[in-house]
PDB file of C-alpha atoms in Angstrom:
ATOM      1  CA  UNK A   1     -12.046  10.058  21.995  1.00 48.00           C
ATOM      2  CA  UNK A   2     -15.594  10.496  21.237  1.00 46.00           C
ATOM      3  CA  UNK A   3     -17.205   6.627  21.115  1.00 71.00           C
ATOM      4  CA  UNK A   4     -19.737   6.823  18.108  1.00 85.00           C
ATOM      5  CA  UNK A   5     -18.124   8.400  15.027  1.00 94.00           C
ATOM      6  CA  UNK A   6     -16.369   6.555  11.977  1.00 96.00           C
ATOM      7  CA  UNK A   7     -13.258   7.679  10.030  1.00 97.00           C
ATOM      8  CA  UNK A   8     -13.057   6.960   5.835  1.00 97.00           C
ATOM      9  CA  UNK A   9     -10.209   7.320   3.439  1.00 98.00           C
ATOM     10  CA  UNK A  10     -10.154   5.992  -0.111  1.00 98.00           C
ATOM     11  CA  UNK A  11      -7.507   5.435  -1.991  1.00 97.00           C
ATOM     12  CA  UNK A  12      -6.899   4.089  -5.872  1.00 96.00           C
ATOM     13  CA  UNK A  13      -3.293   2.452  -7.377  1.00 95.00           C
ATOM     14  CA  UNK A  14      -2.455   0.946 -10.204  1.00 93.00           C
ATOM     15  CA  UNK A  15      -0.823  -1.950 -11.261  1.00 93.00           C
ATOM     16  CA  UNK A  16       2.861  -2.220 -13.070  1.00 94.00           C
ATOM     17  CA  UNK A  17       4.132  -4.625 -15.352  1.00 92.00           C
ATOM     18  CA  UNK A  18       8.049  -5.429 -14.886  1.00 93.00           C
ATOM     19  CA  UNK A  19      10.199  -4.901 -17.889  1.00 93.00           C
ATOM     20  CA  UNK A  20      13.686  -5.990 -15.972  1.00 94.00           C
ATOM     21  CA  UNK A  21      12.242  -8.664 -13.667  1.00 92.00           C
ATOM     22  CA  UNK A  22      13.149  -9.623 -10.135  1.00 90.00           C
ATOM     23  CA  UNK A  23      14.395 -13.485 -10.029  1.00 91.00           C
ATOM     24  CA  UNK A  24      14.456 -14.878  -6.278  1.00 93.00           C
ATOM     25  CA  UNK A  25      14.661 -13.763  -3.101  1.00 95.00           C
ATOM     26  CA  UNK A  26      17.393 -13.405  -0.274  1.00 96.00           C
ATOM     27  CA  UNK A  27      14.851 -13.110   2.040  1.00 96.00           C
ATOM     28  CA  UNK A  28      11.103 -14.770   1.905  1.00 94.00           C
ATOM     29  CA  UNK A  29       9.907 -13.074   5.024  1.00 93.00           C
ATOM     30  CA  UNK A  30      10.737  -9.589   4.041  1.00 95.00           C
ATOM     31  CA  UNK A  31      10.362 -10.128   0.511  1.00 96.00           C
ATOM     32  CA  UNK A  32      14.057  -9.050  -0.296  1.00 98.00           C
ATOM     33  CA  UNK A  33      15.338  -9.992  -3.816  1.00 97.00           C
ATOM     34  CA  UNK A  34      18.718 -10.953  -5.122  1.00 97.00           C
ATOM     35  CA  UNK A  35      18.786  -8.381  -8.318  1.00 97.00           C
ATOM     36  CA  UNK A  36      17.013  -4.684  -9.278  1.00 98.00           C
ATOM     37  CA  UNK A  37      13.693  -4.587 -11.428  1.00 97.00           C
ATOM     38  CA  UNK A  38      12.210  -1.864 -13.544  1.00 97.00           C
ATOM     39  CA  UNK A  39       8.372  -1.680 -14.219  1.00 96.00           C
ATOM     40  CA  UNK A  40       6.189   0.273 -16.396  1.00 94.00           C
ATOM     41  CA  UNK A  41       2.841   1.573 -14.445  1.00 93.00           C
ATOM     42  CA  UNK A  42      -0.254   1.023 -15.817  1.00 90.00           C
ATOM     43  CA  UNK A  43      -3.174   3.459 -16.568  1.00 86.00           C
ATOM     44  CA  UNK A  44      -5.216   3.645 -13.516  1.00 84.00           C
ATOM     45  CA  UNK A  45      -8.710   4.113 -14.998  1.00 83.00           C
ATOM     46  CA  UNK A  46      -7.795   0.318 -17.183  1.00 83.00           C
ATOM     47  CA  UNK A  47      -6.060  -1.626 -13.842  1.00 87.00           C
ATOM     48  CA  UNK A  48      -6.098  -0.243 -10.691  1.00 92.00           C
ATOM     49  CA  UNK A  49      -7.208  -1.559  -7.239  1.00 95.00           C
ATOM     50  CA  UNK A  50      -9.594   1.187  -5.036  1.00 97.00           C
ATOM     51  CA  UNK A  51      -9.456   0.654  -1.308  1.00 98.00           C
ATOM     52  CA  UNK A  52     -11.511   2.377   1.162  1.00 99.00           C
ATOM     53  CA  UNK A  53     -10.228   2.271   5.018  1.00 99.00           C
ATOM     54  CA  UNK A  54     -12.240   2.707   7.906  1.00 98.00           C
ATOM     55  CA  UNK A  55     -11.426   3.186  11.985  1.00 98.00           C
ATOM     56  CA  UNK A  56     -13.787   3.375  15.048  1.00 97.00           C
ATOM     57  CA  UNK A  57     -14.024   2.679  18.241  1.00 96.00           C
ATOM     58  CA  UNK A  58     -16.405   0.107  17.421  1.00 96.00           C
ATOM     59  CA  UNK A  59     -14.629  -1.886  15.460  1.00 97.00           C
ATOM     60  CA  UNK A  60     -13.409  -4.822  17.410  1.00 96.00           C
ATOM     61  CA  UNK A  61     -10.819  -6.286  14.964  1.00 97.00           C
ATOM     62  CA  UNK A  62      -9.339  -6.028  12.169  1.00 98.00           C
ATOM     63  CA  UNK A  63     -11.585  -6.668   9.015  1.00 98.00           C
ATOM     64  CA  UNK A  64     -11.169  -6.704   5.161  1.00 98.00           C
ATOM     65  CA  UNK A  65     -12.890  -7.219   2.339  1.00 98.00           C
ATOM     66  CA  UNK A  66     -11.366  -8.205  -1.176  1.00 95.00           C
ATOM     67  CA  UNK A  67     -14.010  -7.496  -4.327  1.00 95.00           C
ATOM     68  CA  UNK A  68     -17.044  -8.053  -1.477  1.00 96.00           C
ATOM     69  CA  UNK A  69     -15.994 -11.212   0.132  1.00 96.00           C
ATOM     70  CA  UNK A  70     -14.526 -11.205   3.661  1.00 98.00           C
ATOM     71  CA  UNK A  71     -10.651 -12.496   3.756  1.00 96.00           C
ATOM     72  CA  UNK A  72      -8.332 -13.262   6.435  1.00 97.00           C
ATOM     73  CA  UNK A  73      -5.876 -11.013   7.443  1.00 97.00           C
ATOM     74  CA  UNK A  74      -4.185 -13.210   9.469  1.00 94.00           C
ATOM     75  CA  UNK A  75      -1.381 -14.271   7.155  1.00 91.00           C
ATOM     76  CA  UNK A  76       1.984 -12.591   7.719  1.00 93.00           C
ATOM     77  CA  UNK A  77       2.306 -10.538   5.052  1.00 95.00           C
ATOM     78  CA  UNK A  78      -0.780  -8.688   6.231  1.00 97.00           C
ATOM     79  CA  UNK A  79       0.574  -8.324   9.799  1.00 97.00           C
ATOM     80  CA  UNK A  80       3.557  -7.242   8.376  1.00 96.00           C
ATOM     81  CA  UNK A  81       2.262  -4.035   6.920  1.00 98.00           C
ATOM     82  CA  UNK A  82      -0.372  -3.470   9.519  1.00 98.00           C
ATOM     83  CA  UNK A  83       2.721  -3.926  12.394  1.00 97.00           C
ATOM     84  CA  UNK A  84       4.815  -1.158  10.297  1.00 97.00           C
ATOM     85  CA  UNK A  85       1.708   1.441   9.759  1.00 98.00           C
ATOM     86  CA  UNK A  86       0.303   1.719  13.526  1.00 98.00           C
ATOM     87  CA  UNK A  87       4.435   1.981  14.676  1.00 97.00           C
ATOM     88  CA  UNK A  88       4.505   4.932  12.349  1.00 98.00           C
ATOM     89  CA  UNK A  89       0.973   6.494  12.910  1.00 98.00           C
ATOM     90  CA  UNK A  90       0.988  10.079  14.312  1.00 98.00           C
ATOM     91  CA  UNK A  91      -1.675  12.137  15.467  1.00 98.00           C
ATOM     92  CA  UNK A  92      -5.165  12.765  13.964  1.00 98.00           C
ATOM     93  CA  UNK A  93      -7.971  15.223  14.172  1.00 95.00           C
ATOM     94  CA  UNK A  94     -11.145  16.230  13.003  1.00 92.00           C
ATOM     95  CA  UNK A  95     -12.447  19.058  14.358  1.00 90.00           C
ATOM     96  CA  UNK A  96     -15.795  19.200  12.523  1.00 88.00           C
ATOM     97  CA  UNK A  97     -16.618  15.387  13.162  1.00 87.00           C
ATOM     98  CA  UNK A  98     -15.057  15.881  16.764  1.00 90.00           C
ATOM     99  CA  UNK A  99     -12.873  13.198  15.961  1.00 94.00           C
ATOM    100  CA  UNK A 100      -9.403  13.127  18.123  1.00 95.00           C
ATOM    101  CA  UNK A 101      -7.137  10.449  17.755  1.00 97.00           C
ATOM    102  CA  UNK A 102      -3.267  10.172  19.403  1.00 97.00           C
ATOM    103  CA  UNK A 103      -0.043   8.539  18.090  1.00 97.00           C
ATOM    104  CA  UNK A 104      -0.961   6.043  21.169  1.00 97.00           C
ATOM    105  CA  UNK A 105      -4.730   5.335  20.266  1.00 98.00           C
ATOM    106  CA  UNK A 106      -3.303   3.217  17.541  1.00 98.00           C
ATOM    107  CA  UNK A 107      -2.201   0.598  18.923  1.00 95.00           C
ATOM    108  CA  UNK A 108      -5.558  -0.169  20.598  1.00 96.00           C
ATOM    109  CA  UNK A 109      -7.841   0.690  17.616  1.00 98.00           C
ATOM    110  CA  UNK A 110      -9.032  -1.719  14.293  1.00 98.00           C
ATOM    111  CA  UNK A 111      -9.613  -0.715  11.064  1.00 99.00           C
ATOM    112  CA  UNK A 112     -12.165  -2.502   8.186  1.00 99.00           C
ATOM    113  CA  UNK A 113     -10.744  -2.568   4.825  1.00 99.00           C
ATOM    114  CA  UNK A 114     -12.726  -2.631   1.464  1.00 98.00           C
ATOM    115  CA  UNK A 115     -10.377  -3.181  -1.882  1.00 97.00           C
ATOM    116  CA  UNK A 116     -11.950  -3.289  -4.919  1.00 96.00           C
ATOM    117  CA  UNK A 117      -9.840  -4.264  -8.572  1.00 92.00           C
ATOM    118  CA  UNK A 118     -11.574  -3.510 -11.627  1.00 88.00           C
ATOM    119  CA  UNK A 119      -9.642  -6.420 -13.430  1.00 80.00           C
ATOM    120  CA  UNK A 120      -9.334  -9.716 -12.489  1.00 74.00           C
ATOM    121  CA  UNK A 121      -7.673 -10.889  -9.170  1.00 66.00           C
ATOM    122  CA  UNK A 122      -5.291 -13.667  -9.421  1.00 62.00           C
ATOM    123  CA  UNK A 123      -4.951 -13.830 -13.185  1.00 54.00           C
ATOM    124  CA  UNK A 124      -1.788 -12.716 -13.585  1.00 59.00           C
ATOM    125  CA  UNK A 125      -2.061  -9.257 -14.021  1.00 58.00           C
ATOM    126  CA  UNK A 126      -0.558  -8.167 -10.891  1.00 60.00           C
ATOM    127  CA  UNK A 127      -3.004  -7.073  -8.722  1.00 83.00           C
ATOM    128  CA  UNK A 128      -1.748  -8.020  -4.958  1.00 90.00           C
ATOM    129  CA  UNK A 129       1.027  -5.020  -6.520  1.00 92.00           C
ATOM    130  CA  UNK A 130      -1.683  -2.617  -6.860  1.00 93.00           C
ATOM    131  CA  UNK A 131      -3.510  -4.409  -3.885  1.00 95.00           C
ATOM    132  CA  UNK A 132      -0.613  -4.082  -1.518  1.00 97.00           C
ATOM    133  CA  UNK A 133       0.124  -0.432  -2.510  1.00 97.00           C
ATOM    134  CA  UNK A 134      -2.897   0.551  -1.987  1.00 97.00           C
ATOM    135  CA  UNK A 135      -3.456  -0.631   1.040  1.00 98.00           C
ATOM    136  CA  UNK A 136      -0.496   0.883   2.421  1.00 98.00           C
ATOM    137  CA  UNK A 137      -1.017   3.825   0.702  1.00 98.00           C
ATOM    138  CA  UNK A 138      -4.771   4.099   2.154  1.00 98.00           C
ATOM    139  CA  UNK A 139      -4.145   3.313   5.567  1.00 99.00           C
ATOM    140  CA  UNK A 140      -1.057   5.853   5.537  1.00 99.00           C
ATOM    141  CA  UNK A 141      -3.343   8.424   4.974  1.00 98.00           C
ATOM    142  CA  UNK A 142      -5.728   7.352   7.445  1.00 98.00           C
ATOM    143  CA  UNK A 143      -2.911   7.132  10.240  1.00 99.00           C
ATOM    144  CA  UNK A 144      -1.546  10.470   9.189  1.00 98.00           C
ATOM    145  CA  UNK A 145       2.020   8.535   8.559  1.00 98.00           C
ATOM    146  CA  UNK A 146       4.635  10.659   7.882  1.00 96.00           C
ATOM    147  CA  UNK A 147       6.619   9.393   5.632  1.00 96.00           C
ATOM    148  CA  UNK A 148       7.500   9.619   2.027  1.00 96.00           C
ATOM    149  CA  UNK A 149       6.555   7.244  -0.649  1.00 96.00           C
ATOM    150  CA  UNK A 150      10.281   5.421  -0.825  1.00 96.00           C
ATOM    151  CA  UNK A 151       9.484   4.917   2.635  1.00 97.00           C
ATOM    152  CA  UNK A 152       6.238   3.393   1.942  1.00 98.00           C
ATOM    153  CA  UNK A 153       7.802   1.617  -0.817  1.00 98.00           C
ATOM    154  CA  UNK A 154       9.507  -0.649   2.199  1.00 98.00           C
ATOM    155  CA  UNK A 155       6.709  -1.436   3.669  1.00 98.00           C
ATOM    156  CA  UNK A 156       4.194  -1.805   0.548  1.00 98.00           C
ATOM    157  CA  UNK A 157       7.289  -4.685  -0.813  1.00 98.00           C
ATOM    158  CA  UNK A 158       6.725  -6.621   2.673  1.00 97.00           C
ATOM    159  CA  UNK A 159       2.683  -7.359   1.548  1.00 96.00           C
ATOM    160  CA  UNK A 160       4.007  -8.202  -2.215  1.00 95.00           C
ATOM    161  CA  UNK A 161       7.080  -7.596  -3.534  1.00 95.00           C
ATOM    162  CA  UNK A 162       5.948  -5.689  -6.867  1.00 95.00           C
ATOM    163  CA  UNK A 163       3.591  -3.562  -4.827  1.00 96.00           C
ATOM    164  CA  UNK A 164       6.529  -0.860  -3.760  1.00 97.00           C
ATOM    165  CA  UNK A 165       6.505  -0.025  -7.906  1.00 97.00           C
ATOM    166  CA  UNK A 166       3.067   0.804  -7.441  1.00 96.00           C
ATOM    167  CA  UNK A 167       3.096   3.444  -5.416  1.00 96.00           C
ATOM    168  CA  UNK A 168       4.798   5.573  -8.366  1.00 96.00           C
ATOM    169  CA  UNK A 169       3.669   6.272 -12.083  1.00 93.00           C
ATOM    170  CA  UNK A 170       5.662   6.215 -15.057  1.00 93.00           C
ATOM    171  CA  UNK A 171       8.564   4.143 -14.873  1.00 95.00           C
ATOM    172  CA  UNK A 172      10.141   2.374 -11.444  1.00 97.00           C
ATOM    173  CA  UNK A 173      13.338   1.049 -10.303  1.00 98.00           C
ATOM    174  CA  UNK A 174      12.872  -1.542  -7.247  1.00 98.00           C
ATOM    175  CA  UNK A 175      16.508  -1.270  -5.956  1.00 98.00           C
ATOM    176  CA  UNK A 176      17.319  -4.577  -4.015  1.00 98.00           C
ATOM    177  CA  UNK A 177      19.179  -3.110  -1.206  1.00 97.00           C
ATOM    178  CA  UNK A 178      22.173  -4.522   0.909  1.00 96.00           C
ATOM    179  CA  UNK A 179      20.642  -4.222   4.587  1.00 97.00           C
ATOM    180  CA  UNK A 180      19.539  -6.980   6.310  1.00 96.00           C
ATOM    181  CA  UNK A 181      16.573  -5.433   7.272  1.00 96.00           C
ATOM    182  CA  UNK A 182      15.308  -4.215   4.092  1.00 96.00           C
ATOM    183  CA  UNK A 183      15.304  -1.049   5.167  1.00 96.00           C
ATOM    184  CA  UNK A 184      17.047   0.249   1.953  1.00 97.00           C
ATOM    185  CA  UNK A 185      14.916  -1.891  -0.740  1.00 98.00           C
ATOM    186  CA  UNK A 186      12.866   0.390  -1.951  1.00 98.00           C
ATOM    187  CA  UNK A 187      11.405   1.653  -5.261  1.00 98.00           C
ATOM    188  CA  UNK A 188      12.484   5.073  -6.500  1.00 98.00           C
ATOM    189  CA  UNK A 189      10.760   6.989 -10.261  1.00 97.00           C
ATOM    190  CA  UNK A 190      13.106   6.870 -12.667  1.00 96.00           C
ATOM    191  CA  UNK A 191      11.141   8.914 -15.356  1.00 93.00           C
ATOM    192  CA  UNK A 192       7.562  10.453 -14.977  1.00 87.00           C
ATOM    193  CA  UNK A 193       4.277   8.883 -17.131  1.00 81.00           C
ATOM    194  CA  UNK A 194       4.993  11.885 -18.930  1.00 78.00           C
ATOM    195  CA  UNK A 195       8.280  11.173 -20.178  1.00 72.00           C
ATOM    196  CA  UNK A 196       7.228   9.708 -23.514  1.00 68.00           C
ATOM    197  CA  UNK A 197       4.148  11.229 -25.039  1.00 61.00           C
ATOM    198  CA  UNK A 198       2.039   8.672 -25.209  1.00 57.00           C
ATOM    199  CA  UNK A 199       2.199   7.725 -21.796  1.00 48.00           C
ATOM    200  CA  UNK A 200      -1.151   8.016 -19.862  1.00 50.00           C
ATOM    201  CA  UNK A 201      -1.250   9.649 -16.470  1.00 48.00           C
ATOM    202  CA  UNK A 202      -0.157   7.175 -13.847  1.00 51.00           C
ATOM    203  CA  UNK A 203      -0.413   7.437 -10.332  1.00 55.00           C
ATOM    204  CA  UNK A 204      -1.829   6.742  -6.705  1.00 55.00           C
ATOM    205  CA  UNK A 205      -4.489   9.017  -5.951  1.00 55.00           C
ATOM    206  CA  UNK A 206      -6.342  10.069  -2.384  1.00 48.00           C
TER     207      UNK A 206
END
């Protein structure tokens, strides 16, 4: 790998409101719960959380940034997700920038995260959902992981649990799963933000 070059991606969710709520959990650690929810998601350009993802060989930890002030990512739920992505990272390469990174590289390298909400944090409104999601979503993208957004889903509900609705628009079904490993609580669409007409257009966006 080259040693002086930097690698962006920016990313933008939303945040969702439950209709059907969720109303404990089976398991605290993987955020598992003990019944199905269903959430509207919210217009994007109203709520939404923008996160901007960074890796170089420079970087000699992990780093993030929440609305411009430096947080810890040392809490579980952090680890979690950041454990899940770099298993699942694959290949990536920029010819232009002479970037080349392998599946392998990975594990070795640190990213710097910047997430932005343009609503208030903490104030119930939901935003480690769209906080969560997006950072999974992001850092996906950066990692070239291969896998599809119910797939994400899993790993977005390990940061927050309402986070794996917000990696869909329109309206979401977070299906609790029997596995013990969470592996099959996950959020599926269940109509499009264009299924009634006065939806707005709802979605995560790279």
């Amino acid at each position: 790998m080259a040693e002086k070059w930097v690698l962006i991606v920016t990313a933008q969710t939303p945040t969702n409101i439950a209709v059907i709520k969720y109303w404990g959990k089976r398991d605290e650690n993987l955020i598992l719960p003990i019944n199905d929810s269903i959430s509207v998601t919210l217009d994007p350009q109203h709520l939404c959380t923008t996160t901007s993802v960074a890796v170089s060989p420079a970087f000699t930890h992990d780093r993030m940034w929440l609305n411009g002030k430096e947080i810890s990512l040392s809490g579980g739920r952090y680890q979690n997700c950041l454990r899940e992505l770099r298993a699942r990272a694959s290949d990536v390469e920029d010819e232009e920038k002479g970037i080349k990174i392998t599946k392998k590289d990975w594990e070795k390298l640190h990213v710097h995260i910047a997430s932005y909400n343009n609503f208030p944090t903490a104030a119930g409104l939901a935003s480690s959902a769209a906080g969560f999601a997006c950072l999974v979503f992001s850092l996906a993208k950066l990692m070239n992981v291969k896998e599809d957004h119910s797939k994400l889903s899993a790993i977005a509900r390990q940061g927050s649990g309402s986070a794996c609705r917000s990696l869909y628009g329109g309206f979401v079904k977070w299906i609790m799963g029997k596995e013990e490993n969470g592996s099959d609580s996950i959020a599926v669409q269940l109509a499009d933000e264009k299924h009634w007409d006065e939806s707005c257009d709802y979605h995560c966006r790279c």
